[in-house]
Coordinates of C-alpha atoms in Angstrom, one line a residue:
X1 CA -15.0 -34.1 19.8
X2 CA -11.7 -32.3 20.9
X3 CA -10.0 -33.3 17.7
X4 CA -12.7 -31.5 15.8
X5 CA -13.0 -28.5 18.5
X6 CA -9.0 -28.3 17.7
X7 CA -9.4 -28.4 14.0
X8 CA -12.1 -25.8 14.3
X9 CA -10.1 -23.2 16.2
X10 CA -6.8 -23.8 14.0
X11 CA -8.8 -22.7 11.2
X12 CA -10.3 -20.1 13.1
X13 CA -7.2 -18.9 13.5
X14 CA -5.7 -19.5 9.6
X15 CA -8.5 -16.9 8.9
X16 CA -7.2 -14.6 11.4
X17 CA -4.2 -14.5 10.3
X18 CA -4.8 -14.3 6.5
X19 CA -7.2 -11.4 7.1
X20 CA -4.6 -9.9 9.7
X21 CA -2.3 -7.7 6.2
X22 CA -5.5 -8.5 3.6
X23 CA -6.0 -5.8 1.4
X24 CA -9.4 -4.4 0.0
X25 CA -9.6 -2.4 -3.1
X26 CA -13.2 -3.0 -3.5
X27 CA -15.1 -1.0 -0.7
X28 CA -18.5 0.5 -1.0
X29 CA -18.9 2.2 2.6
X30 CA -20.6 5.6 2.6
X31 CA -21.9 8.4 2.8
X32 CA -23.3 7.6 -1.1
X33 CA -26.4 8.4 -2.9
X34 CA -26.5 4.2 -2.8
X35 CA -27.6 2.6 0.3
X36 CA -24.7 1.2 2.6
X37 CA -24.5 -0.7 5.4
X38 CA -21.6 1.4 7.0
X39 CA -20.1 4.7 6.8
X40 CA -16.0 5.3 6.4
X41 CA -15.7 5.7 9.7
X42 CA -17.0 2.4 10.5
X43 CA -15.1 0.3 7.7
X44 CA -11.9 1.8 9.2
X45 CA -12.8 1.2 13.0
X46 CA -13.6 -2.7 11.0
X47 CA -10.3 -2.8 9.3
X48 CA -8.4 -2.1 12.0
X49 CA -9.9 -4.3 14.3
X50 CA -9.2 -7.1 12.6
X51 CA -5.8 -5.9 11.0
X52 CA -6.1 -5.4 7.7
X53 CA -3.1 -3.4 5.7
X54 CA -5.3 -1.5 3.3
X55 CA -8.5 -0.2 2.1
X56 CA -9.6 1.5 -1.2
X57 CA -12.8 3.2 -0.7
X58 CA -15.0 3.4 -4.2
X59 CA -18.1 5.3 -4.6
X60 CA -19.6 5.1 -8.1
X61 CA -20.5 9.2 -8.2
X62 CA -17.2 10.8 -6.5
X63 CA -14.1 11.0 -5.6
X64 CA -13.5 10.3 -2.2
X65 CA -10.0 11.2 -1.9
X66 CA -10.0 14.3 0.0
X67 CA -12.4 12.3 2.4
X68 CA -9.8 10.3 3.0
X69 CA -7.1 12.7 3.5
X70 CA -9.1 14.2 6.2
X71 CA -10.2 10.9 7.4
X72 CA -6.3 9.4 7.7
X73 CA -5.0 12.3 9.6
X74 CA -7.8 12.6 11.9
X75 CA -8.5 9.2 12.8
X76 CA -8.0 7.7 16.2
X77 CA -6.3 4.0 16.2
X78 CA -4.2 1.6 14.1
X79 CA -1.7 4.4 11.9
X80 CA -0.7 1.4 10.2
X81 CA -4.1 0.7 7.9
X82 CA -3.4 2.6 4.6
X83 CA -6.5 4.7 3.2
X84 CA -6.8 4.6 -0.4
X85 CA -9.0 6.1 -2.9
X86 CA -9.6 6.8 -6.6
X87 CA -11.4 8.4 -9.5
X88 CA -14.7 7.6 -11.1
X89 CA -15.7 8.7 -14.8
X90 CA -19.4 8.3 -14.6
X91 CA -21.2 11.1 -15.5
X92 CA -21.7 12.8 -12.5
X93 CA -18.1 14.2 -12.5
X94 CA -18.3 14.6 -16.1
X95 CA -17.8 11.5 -17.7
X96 CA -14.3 10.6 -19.5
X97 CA -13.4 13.7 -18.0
X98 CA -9.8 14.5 -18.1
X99 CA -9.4 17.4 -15.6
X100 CA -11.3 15.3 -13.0
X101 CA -8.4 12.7 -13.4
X102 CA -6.0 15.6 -13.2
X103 CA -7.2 17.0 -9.8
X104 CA -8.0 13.6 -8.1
X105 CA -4.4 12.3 -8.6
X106 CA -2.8 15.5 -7.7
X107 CA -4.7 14.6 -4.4
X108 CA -3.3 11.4 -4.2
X109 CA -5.6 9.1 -5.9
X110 CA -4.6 5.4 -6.5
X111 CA -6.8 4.6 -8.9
X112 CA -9.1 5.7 -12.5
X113 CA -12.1 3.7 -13.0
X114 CA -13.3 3.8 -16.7
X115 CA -17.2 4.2 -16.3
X116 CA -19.7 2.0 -14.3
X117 CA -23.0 2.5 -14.1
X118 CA -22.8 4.7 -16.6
X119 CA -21.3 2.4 -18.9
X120 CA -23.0 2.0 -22.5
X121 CA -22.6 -1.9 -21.4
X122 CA -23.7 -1.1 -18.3
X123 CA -26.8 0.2 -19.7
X124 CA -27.5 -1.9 -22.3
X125 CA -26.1 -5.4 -22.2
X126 CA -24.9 -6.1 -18.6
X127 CA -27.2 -4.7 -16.1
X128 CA -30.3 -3.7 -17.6
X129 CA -32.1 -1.9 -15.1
X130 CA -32.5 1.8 -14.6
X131 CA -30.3 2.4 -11.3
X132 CA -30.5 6.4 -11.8
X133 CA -34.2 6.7 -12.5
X134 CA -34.6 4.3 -8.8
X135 CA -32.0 7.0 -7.1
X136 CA -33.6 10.0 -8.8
X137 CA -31.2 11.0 -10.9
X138 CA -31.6 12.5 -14.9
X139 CA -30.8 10.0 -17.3
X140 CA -27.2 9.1 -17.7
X141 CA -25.3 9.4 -20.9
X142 CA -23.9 6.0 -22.2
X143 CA -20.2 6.4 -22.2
X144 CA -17.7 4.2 -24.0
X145 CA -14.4 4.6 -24.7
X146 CA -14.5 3.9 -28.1
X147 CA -15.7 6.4 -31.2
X148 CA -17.7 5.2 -33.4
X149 CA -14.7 3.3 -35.4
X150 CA -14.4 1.6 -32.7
X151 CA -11.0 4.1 -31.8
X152 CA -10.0 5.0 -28.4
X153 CA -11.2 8.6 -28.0
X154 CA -8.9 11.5 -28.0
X155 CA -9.8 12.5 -24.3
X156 CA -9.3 8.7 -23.3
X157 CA -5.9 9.1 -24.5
X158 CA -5.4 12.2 -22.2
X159 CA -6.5 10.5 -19.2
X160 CA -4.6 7.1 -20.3
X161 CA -1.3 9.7 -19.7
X162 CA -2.6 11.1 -16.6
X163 CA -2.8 8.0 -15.4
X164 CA 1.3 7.0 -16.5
X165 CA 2.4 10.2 -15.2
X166 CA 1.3 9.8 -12.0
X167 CA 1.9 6.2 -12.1
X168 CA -1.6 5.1 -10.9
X169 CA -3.9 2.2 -11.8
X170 CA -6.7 2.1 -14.8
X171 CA -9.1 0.2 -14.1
X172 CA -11.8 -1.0 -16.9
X173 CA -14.9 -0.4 -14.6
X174 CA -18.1 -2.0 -16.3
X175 CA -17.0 -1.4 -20.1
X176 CA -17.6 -4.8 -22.0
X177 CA -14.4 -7.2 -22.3
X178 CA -14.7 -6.4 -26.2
X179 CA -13.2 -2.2 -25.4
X180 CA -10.4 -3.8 -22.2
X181 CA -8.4 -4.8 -24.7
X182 CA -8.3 -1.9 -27.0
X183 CA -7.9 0.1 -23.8
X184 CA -4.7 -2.0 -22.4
X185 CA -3.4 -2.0 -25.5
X186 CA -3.3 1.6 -26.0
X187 CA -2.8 2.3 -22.3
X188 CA 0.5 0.0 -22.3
X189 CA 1.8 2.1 -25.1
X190 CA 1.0 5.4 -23.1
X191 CA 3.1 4.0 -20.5
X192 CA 0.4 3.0 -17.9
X193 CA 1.8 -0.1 -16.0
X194 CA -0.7 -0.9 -13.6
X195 CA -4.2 -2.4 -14.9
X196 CA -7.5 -3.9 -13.6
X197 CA -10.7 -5.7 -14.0
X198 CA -12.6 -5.8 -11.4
X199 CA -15.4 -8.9 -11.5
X200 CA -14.6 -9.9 -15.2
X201 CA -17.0 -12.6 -15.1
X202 CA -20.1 -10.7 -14.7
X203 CA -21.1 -7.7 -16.0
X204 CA -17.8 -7.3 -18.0
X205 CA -18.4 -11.1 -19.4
X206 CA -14.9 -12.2 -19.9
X207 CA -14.4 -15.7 -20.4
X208 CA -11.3 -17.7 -19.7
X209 CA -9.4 -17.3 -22.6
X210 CA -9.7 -13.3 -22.3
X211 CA -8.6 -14.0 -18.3
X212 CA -5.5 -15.1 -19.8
X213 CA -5.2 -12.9 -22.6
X214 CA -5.4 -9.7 -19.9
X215 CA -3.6 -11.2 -17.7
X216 CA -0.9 -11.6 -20.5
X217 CA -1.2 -7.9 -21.5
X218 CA -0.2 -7.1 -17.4
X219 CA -3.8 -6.8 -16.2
X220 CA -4.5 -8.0 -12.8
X221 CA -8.3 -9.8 -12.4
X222 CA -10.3 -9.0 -9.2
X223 CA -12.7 -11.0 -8.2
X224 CA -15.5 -10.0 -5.5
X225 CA -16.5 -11.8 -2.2
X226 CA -19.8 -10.8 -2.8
X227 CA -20.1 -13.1 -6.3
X228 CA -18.9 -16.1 -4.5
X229 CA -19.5 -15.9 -0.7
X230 CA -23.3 -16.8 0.4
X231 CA -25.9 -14.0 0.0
X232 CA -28.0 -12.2 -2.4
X233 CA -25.4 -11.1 -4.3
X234 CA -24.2 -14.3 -4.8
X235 CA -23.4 -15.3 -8.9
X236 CA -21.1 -17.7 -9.2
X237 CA -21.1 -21.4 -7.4
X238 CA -17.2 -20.2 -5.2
X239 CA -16.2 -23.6 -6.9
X240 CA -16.0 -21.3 -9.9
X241 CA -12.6 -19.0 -8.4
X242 CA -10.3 -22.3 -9.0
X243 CA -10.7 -21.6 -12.7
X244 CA -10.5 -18.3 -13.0
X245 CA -7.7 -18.7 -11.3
X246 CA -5.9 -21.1 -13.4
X247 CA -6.9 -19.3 -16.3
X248 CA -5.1 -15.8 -15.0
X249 CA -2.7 -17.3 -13.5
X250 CA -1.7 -16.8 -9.3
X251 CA 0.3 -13.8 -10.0
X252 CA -2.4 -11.7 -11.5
X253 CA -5.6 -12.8 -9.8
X254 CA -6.7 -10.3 -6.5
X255 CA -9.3 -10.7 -4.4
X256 CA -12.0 -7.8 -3.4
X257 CA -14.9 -7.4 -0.9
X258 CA -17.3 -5.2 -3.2
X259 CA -19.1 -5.2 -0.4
X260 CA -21.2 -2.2 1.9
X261 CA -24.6 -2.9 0.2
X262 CA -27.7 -2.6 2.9
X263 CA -28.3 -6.3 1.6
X264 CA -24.8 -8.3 2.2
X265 CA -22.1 -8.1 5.0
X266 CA -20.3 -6.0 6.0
X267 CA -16.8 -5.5 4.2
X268 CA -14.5 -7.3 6.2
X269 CA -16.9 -10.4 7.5
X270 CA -17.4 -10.7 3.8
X271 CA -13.4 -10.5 3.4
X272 CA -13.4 -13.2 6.0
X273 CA -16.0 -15.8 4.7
X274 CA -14.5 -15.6 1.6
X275 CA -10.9 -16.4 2.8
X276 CA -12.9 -19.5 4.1
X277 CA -13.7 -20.4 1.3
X278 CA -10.5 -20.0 -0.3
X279 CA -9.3 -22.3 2.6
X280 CA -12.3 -25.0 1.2
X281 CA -11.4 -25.5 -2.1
X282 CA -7.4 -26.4 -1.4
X283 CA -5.6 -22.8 -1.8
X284 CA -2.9 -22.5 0.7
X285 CA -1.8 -20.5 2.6
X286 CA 0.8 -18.4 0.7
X287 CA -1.5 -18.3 -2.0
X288 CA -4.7 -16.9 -0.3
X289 CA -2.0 -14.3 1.6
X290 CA -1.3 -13.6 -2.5
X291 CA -4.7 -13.0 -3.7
X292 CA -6.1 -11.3 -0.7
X293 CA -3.2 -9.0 -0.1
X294 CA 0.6 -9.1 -1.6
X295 CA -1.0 -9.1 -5.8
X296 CA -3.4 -5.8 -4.5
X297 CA 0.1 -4.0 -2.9
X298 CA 2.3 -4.4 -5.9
X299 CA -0.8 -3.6 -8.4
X300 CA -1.1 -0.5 -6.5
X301 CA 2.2 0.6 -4.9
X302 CA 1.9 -0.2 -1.2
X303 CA 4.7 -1.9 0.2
X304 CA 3.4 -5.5 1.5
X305 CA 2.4 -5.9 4.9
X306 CA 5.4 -6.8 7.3
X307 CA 4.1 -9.3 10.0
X308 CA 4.4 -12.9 8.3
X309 CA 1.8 -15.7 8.2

């Protein structure tokens, strides 16, 4: 009994220290139209509690980044948790809207996500329900990046530099894996050097060949806590993350929360649980520290945390 009590508290404490530096670039705390389960406030006083290094907060209808600028020189407690943020090109600020890029990174945002919920494969193939008419809002405009030729668009191409001038991360959001690659390709050639997809198995519906075919191109793959970690949310059996995984490669694969729905945990328990699980199917150490934290900083231009495992 004491030899499992032992075992028990020495992974306890693996966890501790693996989510002691972890990095989130996946948060969906509020205030947002969206029900959440926390505010900003409460994700940081959560982060720093348990020592995480950073935290990218993502709303799907505007940029929080002058939130955050308020909210990282105001705030009481640990200096050391980074507060990032980024841009998204739904349709409530404006769609593939180049001057909405323009001011958010002049503010300091970290990151351009491509359209999500209002994604035309968002809105057609992936999800399939009608989010906006449930939250009250008009009918969204399917966006895509490509015309009708199936060429990136000219104002696409403007953001694509926005992006490599301010040396920031694209993101894919919810397009279909058919339009990332297009959208790399052209993005690499713009000069853009940092690249995601978040949860490329669902919604996006990459397979493992285009895992290794983005992650060849320079695209990091994030894959969310809330996809493999018990709960509603829940779509993949967490057996699953070995592959994807192996298909990527160590070097490109990230872990996320995309967590602060009413319906799962909170951020950082889920961050936790899923570091457990990491733990279960034979990751080490080093490589859980990898996914959860040191692949986010050098995707998006954090220096690593300095307090070793």
């Amino acid at each position: 009994m004491g030899d499992q009590q032992d075992a028990i508290q020495s992974r306890s404490e693996i966890v501790d220290s693996l989510l002691r530096g972890a990095v989130d670039l996946h948060c969906h705390s509020g205030p947002s139209i969206m029900e959440r389960k926390l505010d900003h406030m409460e994700e940081i006083r959560d982060a720093e509690a348990a020592g995480l290094h950073a935290v990218l907060f993502k709303d799907h209808f505007y940029s929080n980044t002058p939130v955050m600028q308020v909210l990282q020189r105001f705030r009481q407690g640990n200096a050391n948790l980074t507060l990032l943020s980024g841009v998204p090109l739904n349709n409530q600020l404006g769609g593939l809207n180049p001057f909405a890029v323009e001011h958010g990174l002049m503010l300091g945002a970290r990151m351009v996500w491509m359209p999500t919920l209002c994604a035309h494969n968002h809105l057609t193939t992936a999800f399939r329900y009608n989010l906006h008419g449930r939250l009250g809002l008009r009918e969204p405009t399917r966006l895509s990046v490509l015309d009708e030729r199936g060429r990136i668009k000219p104002e696409v191409k403007d953001i694509l530099d926005l992006i490599a001038e301010h040396d920031a991360v694209l993101c894919g959001g919810h397009l279909h894996v058919s339009e990332m690659f297009p959208l790399f390709t052209e993005a690499r050639a713009r000069g853009v050097t940092r690249m995601l997809v978040s949860h490329p198995t669902y919604w996006i519906e990459a397979k493992a060949e285009d895992l290794k075919a983005l992650a060849a191109l320079g695209v990091y793959l994030e894959h969310c806590a809330c996809m493999l970690i018990e709960g509603p949310s829940r779509k993949f059996p967490f057996e699953a993350l070995r592959g994807y995984v192996d298909a990527a490669g160590l070097d490109h694969t990230i872990i996320g929360s995309d967590l602060g729905q009413t319906f799962n945990p909170k951020p950082v328990p889920g961050f936790r649980a899923v570091i457990e699980l990491c733990l279960e199917l034979g990751f080490t150490a080093q490589e859980i520290r990898a996914m959860t934290s040191t692949n986010a900083c050098r995707l998006i231009g954090i220096d690593p945390p300095d307090d070793p495992l």
